[in-house]
Short mmCIF file of C-alpha atoms in Angstrom, two decimals:
data_model
loop_
_atom_site.label_atom_id
_atom_site.label_comp_id
_atom_site.label_asym_id
_atom_site.label_seq_id
_atom_site.Cartn_x
_atom_site.Cartn_y
_atom_site.Cartn_z
CA UNK A 27 8.78 -95.95 73.32
CA UNK A 28 12.02 -94.10 72.69
CA UNK A 29 14.83 -96.51 71.96
CA UNK A 30 18.50 -96.18 72.83
CA UNK A 31 20.40 -93.16 71.57
CA UNK A 32 23.67 -91.41 72.21
CA UNK A 33 23.91 -90.08 75.74
CA UNK A 34 24.50 -86.49 76.85
CA UNK A 35 28.08 -87.15 77.97
CA UNK A 36 29.14 -88.34 74.53
CA UNK A 37 27.11 -86.10 72.22
CA UNK A 38 28.92 -82.82 71.82
CA UNK A 39 27.46 -80.24 69.45
CA UNK A 40 28.37 -76.72 68.40
CA UNK A 41 26.58 -73.51 69.32
CA UNK A 42 24.74 -73.58 65.97
CA UNK A 43 22.82 -76.67 67.12
CA UNK A 44 21.92 -74.99 70.42
CA UNK A 45 20.78 -71.89 68.53
CA UNK A 46 18.64 -74.02 66.18
CA UNK A 47 16.49 -74.85 69.24
CA UNK A 48 15.93 -71.18 70.14
CA UNK A 49 12.12 -71.43 70.16
CA UNK A 50 12.01 -74.89 71.71
CA UNK A 51 10.33 -75.11 75.12
CA UNK A 52 12.74 -76.61 77.63
CA UNK A 53 15.81 -76.04 75.46
CA UNK A 54 18.05 -75.61 78.48
CA UNK A 55 17.00 -78.99 79.88
CA UNK A 56 18.37 -80.85 76.85
CA UNK A 57 21.67 -78.98 76.52
CA UNK A 58 24.54 -78.64 78.98
CA UNK A 59 27.12 -75.94 78.19
CA UNK A 60 30.74 -77.15 78.11
CA UNK A 61 33.09 -74.31 77.24
CA UNK A 62 32.25 -73.12 73.72
CA UNK A 63 30.29 -76.32 72.91
CA UNK A 64 27.24 -78.07 74.30
CA UNK A 65 26.40 -81.60 75.28
CA UNK A 66 22.95 -82.65 74.11
CA UNK A 67 20.57 -85.32 75.36
CA UNK A 68 18.82 -86.85 72.35
CA UNK A 69 16.51 -88.83 74.64
CA UNK A 70 15.39 -85.69 76.46
CA UNK A 71 14.93 -83.80 73.17
CA UNK A 72 12.77 -86.58 71.69
CA UNK A 73 10.75 -86.94 74.87
CA UNK A 74 10.12 -83.17 74.91
CA UNK A 75 8.91 -83.36 71.30
CA UNK A 76 6.43 -86.09 72.21
CA UNK A 77 5.15 -84.11 75.19
CA UNK A 78 4.85 -80.98 73.04
CA UNK A 79 2.76 -83.06 70.61
CA UNK A 80 0.34 -83.81 73.47
CA UNK A 81 1.45 -87.29 74.49
CA UNK A 82 1.10 -87.73 78.23
CA UNK A 83 4.29 -88.66 80.16
CA UNK A 84 2.61 -91.85 81.41
CA UNK A 85 2.42 -92.98 77.78
CA UNK A 86 6.11 -92.43 77.07
CA UNK A 87 8.78 -94.99 77.87
CA UNK A 88 12.43 -93.99 77.44
CA UNK A 89 15.28 -96.48 77.16
CA UNK A 90 18.34 -94.58 78.43
CA UNK A 91 20.84 -97.13 77.06
CA UNK A 92 23.70 -95.27 75.38
CA UNK A 93 24.46 -96.29 71.80
CA UNK A 94 27.92 -94.83 72.36
CA UNK A 95 28.72 -97.06 75.35
CA UNK A 96 26.77 -100.24 74.54
CA UNK A 97 28.90 -102.59 72.41
CA UNK A 98 25.90 -104.36 70.86
CA UNK A 99 24.57 -101.07 69.43
CA UNK A 100 26.10 -98.91 66.71
CA UNK A 101 27.18 -95.30 67.08
CA UNK A 102 28.68 -93.01 64.45
CA UNK A 103 30.41 -91.05 67.22
CA UNK A 104 31.97 -94.17 68.75
CA UNK A 105 32.78 -96.11 65.56
CA UNK A 106 33.59 -93.37 63.05
CA UNK A 107 32.79 -93.34 59.33
CA UNK A 108 32.37 -97.11 59.00
CA UNK A 109 29.67 -97.46 61.66
CA UNK A 110 26.76 -99.87 61.30
CA UNK A 111 23.11 -98.94 61.54
CA UNK A 112 20.60 -99.78 64.25
CA UNK A 113 17.07 -100.77 63.25
CA UNK A 114 13.73 -100.36 64.93
CA UNK A 115 10.23 -101.46 64.06
CA UNK A 116 7.40 -99.40 65.47
CA UNK A 117 3.72 -100.30 65.77
CA UNK A 118 1.13 -97.94 67.16
CA UNK A 119 -2.22 -99.32 68.24
CA UNK A 120 -5.02 -96.82 68.75
#
């Protein structure tokens, strides 16, 4: 399960972040160029990491709720320096 994160429309990064993913399979599916910057999908990046680690798509659930847009969640981009933190507890059963 991948919990809520900032959405692509609200997560702008510089070219140095895009370049840091140079060897990453599917890099161009997680970044959208916007002028000299890029918009990045954290959900897509994390899902790609799980798939690269061998987890089958049927075993991955992604919550696409935006922490930027959802008032009950915190976002450093939306709230600024005094933002709160979100918490998550994870349990894996094998």
